[in-house]
mmCIF file of C-alpha atoms in Angstrom:
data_model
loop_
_atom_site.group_PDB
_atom_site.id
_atom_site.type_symbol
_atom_site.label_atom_id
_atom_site.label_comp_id
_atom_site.label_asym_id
_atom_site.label_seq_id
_atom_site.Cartn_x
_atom_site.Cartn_y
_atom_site.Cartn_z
ATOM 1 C CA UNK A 30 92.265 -64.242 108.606
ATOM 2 C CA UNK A 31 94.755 -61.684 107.267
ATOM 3 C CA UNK A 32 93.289 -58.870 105.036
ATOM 4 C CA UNK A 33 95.102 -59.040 101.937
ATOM 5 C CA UNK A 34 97.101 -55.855 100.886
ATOM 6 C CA UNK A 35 95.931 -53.207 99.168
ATOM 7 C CA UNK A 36 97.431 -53.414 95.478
ATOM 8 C CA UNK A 37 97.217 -51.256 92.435
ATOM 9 C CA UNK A 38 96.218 -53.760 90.452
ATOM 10 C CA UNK A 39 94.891 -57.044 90.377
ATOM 11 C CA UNK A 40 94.622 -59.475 87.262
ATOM 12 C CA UNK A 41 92.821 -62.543 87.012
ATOM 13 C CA UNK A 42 93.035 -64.903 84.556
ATOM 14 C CA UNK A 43 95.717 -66.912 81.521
ATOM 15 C CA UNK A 44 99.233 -67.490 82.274
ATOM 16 C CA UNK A 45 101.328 -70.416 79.852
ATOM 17 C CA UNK A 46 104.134 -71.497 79.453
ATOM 18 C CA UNK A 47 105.524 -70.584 75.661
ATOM 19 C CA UNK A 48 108.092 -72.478 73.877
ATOM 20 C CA UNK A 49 109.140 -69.817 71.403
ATOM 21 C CA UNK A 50 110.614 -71.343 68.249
ATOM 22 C CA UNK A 51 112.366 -68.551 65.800
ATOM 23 C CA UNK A 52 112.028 -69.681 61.658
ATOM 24 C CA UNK A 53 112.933 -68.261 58.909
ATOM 25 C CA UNK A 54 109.597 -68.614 57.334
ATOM 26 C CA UNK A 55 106.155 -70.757 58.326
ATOM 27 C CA UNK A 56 106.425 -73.626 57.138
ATOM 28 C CA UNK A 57 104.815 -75.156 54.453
ATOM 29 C CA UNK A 58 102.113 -78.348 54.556
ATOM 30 C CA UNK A 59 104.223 -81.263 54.477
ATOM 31 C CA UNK A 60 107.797 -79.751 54.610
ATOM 32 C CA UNK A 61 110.544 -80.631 56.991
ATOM 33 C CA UNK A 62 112.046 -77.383 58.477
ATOM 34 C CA UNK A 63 114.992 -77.149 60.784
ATOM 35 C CA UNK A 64 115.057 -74.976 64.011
ATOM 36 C CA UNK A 65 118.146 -73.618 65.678
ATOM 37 C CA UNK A 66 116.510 -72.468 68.770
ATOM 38 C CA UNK A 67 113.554 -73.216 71.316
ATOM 39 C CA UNK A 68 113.558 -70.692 74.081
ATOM 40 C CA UNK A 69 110.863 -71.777 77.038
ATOM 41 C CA UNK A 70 109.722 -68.578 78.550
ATOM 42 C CA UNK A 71 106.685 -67.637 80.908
ATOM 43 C CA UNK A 72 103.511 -65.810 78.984
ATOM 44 C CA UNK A 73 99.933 -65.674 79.719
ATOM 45 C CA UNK A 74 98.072 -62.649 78.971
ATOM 46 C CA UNK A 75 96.518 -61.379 81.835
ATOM 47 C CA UNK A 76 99.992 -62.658 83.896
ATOM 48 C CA UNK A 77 102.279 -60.709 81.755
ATOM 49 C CA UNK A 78 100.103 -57.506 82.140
ATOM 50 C CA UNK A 79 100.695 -57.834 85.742
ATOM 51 C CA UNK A 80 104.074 -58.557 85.607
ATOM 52 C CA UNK A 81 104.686 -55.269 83.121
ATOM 53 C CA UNK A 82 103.095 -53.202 85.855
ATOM 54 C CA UNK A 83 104.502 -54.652 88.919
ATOM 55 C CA UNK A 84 108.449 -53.718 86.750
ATOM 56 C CA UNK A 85 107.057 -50.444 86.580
ATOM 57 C CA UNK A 86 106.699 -49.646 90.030
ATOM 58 C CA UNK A 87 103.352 -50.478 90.946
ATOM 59 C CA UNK A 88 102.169 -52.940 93.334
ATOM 60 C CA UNK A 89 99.782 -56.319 92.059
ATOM 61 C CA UNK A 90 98.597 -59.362 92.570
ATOM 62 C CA UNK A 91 97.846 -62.193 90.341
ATOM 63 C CA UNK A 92 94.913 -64.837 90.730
ATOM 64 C CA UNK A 93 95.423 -68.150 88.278
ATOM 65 C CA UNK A 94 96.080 -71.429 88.040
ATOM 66 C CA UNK A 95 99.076 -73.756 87.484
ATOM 67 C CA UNK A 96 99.720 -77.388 87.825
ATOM 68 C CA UNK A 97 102.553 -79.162 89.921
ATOM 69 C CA UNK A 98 105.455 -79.251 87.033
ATOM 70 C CA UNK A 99 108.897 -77.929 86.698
ATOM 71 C CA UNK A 100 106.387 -74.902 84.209
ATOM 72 C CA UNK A 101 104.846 -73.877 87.271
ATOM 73 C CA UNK A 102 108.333 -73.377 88.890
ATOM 74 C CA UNK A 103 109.160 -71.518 86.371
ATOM 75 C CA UNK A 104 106.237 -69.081 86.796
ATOM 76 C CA UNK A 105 106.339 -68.796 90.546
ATOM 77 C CA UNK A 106 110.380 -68.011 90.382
ATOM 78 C CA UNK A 107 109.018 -65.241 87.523
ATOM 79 C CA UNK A 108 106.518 -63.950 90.125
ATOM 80 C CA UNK A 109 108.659 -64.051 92.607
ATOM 81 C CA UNK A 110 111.680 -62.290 90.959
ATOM 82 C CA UNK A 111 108.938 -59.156 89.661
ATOM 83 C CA UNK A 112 107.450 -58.819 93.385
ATOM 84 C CA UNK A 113 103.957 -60.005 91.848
ATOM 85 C CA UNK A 114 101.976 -61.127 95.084
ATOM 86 C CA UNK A 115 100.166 -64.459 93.611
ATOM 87 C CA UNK A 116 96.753 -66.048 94.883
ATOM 88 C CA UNK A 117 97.483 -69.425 92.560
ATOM 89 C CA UNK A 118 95.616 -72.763 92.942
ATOM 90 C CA UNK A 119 98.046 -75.521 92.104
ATOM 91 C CA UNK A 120 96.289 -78.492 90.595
ATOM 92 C CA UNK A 121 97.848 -81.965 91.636
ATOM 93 C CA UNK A 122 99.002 -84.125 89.112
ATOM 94 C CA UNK A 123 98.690 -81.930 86.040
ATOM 95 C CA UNK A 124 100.363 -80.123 83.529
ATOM 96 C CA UNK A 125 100.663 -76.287 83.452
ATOM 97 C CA UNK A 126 99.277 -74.537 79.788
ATOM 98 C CA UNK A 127 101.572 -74.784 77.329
ATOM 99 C CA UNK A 128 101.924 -72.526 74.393
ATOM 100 C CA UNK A 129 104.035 -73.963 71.247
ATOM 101 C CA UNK A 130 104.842 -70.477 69.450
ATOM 102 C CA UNK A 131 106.424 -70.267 65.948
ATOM 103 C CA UNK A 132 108.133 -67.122 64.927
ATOM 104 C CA UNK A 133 108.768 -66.414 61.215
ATOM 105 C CA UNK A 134 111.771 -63.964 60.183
ATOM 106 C CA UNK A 135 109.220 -60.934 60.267
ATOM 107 C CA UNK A 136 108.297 -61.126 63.520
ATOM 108 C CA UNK A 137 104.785 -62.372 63.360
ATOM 109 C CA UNK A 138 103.685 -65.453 65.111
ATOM 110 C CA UNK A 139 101.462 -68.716 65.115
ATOM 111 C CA UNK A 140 100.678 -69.812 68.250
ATOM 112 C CA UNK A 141 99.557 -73.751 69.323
ATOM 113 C CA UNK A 142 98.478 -73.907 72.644
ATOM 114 C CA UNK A 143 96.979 -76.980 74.913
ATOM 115 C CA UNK A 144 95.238 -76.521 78.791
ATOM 116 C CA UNK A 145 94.179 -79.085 81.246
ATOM 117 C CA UNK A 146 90.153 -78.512 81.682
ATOM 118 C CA UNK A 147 91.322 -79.014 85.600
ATOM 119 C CA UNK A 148 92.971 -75.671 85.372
ATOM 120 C CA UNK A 149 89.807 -73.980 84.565
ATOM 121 C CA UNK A 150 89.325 -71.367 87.475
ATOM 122 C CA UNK A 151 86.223 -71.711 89.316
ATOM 123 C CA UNK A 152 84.160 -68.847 90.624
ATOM 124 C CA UNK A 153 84.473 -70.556 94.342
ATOM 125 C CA UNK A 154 88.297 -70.242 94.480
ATOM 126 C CA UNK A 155 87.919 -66.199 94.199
ATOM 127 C CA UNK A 156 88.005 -64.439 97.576
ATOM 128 C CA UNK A 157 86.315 -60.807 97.261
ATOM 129 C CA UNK A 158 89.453 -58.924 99.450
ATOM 130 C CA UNK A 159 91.792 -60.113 96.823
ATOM 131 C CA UNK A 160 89.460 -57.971 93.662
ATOM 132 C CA UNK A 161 88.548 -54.930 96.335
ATOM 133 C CA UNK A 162 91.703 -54.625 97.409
ATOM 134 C CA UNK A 163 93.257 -52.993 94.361
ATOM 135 C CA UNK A 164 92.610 -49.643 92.391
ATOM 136 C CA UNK A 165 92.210 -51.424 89.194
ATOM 137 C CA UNK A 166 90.756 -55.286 87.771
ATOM 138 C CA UNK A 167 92.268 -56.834 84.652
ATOM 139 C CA UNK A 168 90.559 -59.810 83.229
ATOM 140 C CA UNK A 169 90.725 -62.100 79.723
ATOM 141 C CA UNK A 170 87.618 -63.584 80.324
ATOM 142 C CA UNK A 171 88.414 -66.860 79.527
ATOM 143 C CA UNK A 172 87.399 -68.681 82.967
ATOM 144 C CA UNK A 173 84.540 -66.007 82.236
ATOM 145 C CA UNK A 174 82.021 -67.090 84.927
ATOM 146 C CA UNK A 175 84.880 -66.643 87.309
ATOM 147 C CA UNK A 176 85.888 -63.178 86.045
ATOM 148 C CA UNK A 177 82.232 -61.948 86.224
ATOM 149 C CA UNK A 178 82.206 -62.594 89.675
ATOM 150 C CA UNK A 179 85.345 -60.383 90.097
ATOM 151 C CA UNK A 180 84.181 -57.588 87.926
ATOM 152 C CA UNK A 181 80.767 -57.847 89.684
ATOM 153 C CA UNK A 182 82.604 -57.376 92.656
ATOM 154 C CA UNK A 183 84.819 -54.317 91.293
ATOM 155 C CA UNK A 184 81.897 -52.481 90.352
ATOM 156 C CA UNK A 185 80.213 -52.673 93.590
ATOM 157 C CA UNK A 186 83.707 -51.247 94.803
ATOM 158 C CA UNK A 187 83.974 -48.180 92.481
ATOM 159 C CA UNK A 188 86.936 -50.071 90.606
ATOM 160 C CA UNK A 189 87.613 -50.307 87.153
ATOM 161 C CA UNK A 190 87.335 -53.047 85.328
ATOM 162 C CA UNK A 191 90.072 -53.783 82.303
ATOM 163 C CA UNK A 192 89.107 -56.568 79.992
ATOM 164 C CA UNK A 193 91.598 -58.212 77.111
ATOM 165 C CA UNK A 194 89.199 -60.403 74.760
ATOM 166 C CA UNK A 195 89.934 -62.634 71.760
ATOM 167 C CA UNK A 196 87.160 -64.560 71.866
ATOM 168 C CA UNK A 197 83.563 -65.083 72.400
ATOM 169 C CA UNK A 198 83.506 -67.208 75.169
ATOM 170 C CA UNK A 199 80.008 -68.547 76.014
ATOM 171 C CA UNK A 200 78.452 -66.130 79.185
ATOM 172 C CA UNK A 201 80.547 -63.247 77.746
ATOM 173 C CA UNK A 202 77.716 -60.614 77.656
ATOM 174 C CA UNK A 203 77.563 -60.890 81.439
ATOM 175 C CA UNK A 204 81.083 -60.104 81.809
ATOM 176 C CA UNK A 205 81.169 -57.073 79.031
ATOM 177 C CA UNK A 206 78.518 -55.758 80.960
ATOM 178 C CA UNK A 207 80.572 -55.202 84.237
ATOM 179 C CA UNK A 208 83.337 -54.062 81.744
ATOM 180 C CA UNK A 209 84.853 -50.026 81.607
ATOM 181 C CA UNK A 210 87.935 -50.386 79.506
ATOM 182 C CA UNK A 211 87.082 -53.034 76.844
ATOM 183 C CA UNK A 212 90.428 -53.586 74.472
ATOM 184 C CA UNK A 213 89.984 -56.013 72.461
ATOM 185 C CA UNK A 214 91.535 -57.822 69.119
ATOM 186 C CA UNK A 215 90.806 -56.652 65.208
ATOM 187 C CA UNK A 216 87.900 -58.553 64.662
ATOM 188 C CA UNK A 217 85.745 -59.235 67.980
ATOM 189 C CA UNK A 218 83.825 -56.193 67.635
ATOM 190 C CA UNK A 219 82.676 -56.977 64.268
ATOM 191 C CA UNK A 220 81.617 -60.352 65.520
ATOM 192 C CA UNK A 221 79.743 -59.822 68.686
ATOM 193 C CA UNK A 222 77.845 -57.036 67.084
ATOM 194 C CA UNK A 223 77.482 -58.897 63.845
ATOM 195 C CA UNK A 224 78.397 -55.782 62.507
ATOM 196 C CA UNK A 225 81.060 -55.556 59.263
ATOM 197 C CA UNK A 226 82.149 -52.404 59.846
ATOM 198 C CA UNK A 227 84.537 -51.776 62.726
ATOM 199 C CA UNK A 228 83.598 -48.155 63.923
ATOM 200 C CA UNK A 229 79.815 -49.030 64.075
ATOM 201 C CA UNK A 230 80.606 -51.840 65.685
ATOM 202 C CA UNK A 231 82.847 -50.038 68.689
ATOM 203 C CA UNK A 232 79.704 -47.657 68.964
ATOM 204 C CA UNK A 233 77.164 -50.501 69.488
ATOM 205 C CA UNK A 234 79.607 -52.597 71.603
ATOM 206 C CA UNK A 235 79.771 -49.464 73.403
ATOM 207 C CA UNK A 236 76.334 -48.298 74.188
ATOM 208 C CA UNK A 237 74.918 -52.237 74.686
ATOM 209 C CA UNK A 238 77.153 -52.362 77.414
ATOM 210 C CA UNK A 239 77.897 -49.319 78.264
ATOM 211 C CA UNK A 240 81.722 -49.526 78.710
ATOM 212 C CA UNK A 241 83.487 -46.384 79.018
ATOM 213 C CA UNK A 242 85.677 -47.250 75.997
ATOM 214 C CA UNK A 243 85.682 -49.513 73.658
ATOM 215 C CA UNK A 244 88.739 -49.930 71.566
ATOM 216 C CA UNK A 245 90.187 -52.784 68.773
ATOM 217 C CA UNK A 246 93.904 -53.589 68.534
ATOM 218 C CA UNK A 247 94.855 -53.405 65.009
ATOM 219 C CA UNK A 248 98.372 -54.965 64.715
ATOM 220 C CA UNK A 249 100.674 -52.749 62.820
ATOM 221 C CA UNK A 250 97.791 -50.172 61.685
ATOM 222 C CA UNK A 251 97.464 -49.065 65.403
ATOM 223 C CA UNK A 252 94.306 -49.123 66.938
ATOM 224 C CA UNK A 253 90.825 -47.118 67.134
ATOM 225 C CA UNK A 254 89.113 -46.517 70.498
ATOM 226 C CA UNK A 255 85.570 -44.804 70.743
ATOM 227 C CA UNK A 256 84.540 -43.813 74.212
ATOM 228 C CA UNK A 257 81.272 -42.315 73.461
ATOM 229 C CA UNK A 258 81.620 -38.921 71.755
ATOM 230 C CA UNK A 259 85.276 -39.499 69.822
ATOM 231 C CA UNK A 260 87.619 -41.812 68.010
ATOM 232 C CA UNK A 261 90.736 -41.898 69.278
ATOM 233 C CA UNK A 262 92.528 -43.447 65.974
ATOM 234 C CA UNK A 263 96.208 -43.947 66.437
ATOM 235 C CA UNK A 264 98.933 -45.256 63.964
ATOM 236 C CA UNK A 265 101.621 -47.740 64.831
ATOM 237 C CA UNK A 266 105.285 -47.178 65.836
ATOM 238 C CA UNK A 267 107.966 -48.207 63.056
ATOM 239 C CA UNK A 268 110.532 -51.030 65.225
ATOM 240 C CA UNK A 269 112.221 -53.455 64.039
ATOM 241 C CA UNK A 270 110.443 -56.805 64.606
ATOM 242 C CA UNK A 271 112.012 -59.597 66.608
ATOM 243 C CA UNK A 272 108.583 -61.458 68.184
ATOM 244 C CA UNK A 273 105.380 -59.730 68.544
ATOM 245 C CA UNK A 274 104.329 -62.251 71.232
ATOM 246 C CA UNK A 275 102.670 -60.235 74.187
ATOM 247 C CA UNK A 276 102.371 -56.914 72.226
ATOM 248 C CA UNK A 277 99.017 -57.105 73.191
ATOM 249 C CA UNK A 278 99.699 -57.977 76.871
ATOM 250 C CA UNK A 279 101.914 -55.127 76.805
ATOM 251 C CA UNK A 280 99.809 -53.109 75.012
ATOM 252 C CA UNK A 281 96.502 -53.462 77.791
ATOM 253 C CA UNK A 282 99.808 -52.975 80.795
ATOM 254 C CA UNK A 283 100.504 -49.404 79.473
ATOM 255 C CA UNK A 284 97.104 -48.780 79.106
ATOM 256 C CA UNK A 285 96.290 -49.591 82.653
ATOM 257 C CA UNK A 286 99.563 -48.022 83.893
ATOM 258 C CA UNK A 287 98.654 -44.792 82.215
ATOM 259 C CA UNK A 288 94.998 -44.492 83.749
ATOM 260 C CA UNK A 289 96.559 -45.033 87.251
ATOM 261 C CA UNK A 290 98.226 -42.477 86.754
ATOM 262 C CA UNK A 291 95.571 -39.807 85.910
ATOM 263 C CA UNK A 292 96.530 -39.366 82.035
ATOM 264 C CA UNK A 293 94.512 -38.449 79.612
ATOM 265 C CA UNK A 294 93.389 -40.987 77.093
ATOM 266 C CA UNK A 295 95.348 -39.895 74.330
ATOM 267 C CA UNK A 296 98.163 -40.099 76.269
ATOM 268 C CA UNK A 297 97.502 -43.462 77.853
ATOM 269 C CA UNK A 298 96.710 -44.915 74.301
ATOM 270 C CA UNK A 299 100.850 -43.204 73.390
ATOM 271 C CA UNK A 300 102.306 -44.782 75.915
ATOM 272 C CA UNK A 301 100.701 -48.248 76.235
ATOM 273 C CA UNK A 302 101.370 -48.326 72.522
ATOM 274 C CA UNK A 303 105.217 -47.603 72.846
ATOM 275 C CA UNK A 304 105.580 -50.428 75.547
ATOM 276 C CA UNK A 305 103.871 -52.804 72.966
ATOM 277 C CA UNK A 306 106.087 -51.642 70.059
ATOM 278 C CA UNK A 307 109.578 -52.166 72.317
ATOM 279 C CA UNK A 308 108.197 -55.513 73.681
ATOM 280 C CA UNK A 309 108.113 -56.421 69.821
ATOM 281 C CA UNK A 310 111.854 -56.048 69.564
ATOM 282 C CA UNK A 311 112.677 -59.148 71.925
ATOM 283 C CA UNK A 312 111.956 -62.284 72.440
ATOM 284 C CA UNK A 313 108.729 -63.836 74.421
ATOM 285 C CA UNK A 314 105.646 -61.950 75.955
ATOM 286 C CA UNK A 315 107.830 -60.144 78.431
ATOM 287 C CA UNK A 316 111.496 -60.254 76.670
ATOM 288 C CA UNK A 317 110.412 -56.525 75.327
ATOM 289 C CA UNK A 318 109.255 -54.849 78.853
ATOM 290 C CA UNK A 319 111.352 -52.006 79.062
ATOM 291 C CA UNK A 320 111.533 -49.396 81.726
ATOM 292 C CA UNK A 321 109.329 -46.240 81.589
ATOM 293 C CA UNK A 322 111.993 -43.725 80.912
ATOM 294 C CA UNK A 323 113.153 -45.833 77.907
ATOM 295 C CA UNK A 324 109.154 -46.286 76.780
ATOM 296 C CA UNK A 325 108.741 -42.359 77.019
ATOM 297 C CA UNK A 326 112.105 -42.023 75.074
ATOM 298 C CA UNK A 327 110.435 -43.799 72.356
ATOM 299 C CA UNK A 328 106.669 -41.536 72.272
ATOM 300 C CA UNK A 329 109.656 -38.728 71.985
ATOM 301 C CA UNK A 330 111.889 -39.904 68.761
ATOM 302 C CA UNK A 331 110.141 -42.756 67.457
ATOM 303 C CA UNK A 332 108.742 -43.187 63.825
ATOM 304 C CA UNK A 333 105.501 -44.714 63.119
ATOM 305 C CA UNK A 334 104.240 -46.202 60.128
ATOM 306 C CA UNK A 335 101.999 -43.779 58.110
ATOM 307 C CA UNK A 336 98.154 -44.041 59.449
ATOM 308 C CA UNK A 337 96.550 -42.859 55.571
ATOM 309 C CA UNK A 338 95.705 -46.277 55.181
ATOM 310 C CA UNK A 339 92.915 -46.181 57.826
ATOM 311 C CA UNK A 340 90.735 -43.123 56.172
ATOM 312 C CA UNK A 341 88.238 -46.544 55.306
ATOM 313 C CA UNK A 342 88.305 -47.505 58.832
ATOM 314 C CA UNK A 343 87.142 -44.394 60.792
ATOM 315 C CA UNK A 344 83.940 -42.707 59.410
ATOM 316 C CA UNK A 345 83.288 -39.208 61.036
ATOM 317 C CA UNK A 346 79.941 -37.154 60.842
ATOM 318 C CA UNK A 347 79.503 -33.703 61.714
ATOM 319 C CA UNK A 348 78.916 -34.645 65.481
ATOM 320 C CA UNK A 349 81.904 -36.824 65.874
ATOM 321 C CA UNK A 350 85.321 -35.735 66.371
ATOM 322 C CA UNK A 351 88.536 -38.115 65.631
ATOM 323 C CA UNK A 352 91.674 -37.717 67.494
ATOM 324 C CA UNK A 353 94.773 -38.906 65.923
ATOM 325 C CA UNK A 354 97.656 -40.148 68.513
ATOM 326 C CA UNK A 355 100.996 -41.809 68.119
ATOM 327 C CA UNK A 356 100.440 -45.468 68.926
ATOM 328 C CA UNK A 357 103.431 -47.240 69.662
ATOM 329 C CA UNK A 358 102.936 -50.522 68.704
ATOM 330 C CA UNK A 359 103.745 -52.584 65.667
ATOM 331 C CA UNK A 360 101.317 -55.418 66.912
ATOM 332 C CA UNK A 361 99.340 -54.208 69.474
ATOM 333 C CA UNK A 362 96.658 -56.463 69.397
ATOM 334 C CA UNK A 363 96.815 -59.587 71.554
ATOM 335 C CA UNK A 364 96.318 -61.831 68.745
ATOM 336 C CA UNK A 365 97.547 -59.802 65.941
#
């Protein structure tokens, strides 16, 4: 059997297909609203990460699921048109994930998704060359038995392990413990920690698991990592607002493509946070990608909004330092 190639990064985990529907404002309970435009685009979290790096030069590979419909043609032709090598188990007689996405006229989104439980990924399907093979793992944890195994397997390799959480999926403390890099949305710290402020909670999250950062996605107030000895607290970039769908995937793509390259963390957190902010300004999770010249253009000129508003969110004692970096994002967190 062939070894598989060696990759930069490999992701495993969520792709869908999103129907993104642009309104003027969310509709009320009861009310008729008319649309004017339904685009069908392909989204997934951990898929468009991979897709964002593979545009920016570096090589991956994509383990997931899709079922037999005219969706998953439309996310193999997407692979295939990036250079994304896939490792995708097509389930017979079934119907890809589907994401029904509502867009009201500031941007922000509602999103109604469905899945087949015969999509669920199963740790069996995963094949150990396809995780070792790469300088870097990206998971969402959802199929989070099956991403264990792969971040169980980075770790024995020496690779890092990048995880993009929304949720508290049941088995999740196995996972965060096999997690470096964990990025997660506004509130998940708060609730796995049971914890209602957000900077204790990064520090627990932190030092139960051990991570070597911890961070929460804040939507347009930035975000706040802690890796152990300093907050990195950084506010968002001013855009104008077209879809924030796959800021967040975005976000966790610069991020990754930043450590690959060596970069320090403020600078990773500056750059993954201008990819997000530019990805907000199209539509669909990967409308916004843009090229790295144009993202660095944008950490150069770009505005953000003003960051006094989090002096409540990061408390600093005399043996804690706080780092203040342009984010780039107006919603950076996957959910936000």
């Amino acid at each position: 059997m062939r070894k598989p190639s060696k990759v930069d990064l490999v992701g495993v985990g969520l792709n869908a297909t999103d129907t993104v529907i642009p309104l003027a404002d969310y509709p009320v309970r009861g009310s008729k609203v008319e649309f004017s435009a339904a685009d069908v685009l392909p989204g997934g979290q951990v898929a468009s990460t991979v897709v964002a790096c593979q545009l920016w030069g570096m090589r991956t590979r994509y383990v997931g699921s899709l079922g037999d419909d005219s969706a998953a043609t439309l996310h193999h032709d997407a692979f295939a048109d990036a250079g994304v090598e896939t490792q995708i188990v097509t389930v017979p007689e079934c119907a890809s994930r589907q994401s029904l996405i509502l867009v009201d006229g500031g941007g922000e989104r509602t999103v109604l998704w469905r899945k087949d439980e015969r999509l669920d990924l199963q740790p069996e399907i995963l094949d150990r060359e396809w995780i070792v093979n790469a300088r870097a793992l990206h998971v969402d944890g959802y199929d989070t038995a099956t991403a264990t195994v792969a971040a169980k397997w980075a770790r024995e390799a020496g690779i890092p392990v990048i995880a993009d959480l929304d949720e508290l999926y049941p088995g999740v403390d196995q996972l965060l413990e096999n997690i470096d890099y964990l990025i997660v949305s506004r509130d998940f710290p708060c609730r796995l920690m049971k914890e209602p402020n957000l900077e204790d909670a990064l520090r627990k999250m932190q030092r139960r698991y051990g991570c070597r950062l911890t961070a929460a996605t804040l939507g347009q107030d930035g975000v706040l990592a802690w890796d152990g000895s300093q907050f990195y607290y950084t506010p968002a970039y001013h855009v104008p607002v077209v879809d924030t769908t796959g800021a967040g995937d975005t976000f966790h793509a610069g991020f990754i493509y930043g450590m690959l390259q060596g970069w320090p963390l403020d600078r990773q957190l500056d750059f993954a946070c201008a990819a997000a902010a530019l990805n907000c300004m199209a539509v669909g999770a990967r409308g916004g990608i843009r090229t790295v010249e144009t993202i660095e253009e944008l950490m150069a000129t770009g505005a953000h909004y003003p960051n006094a508003s989090h002096a409540s969110l990061v408390t600093v004692t005399t043996e804690e330092q706080i780092t203040v970096v342009a984010f780039s994002s107006v919603h950076a967190g996957p959910h936000e």
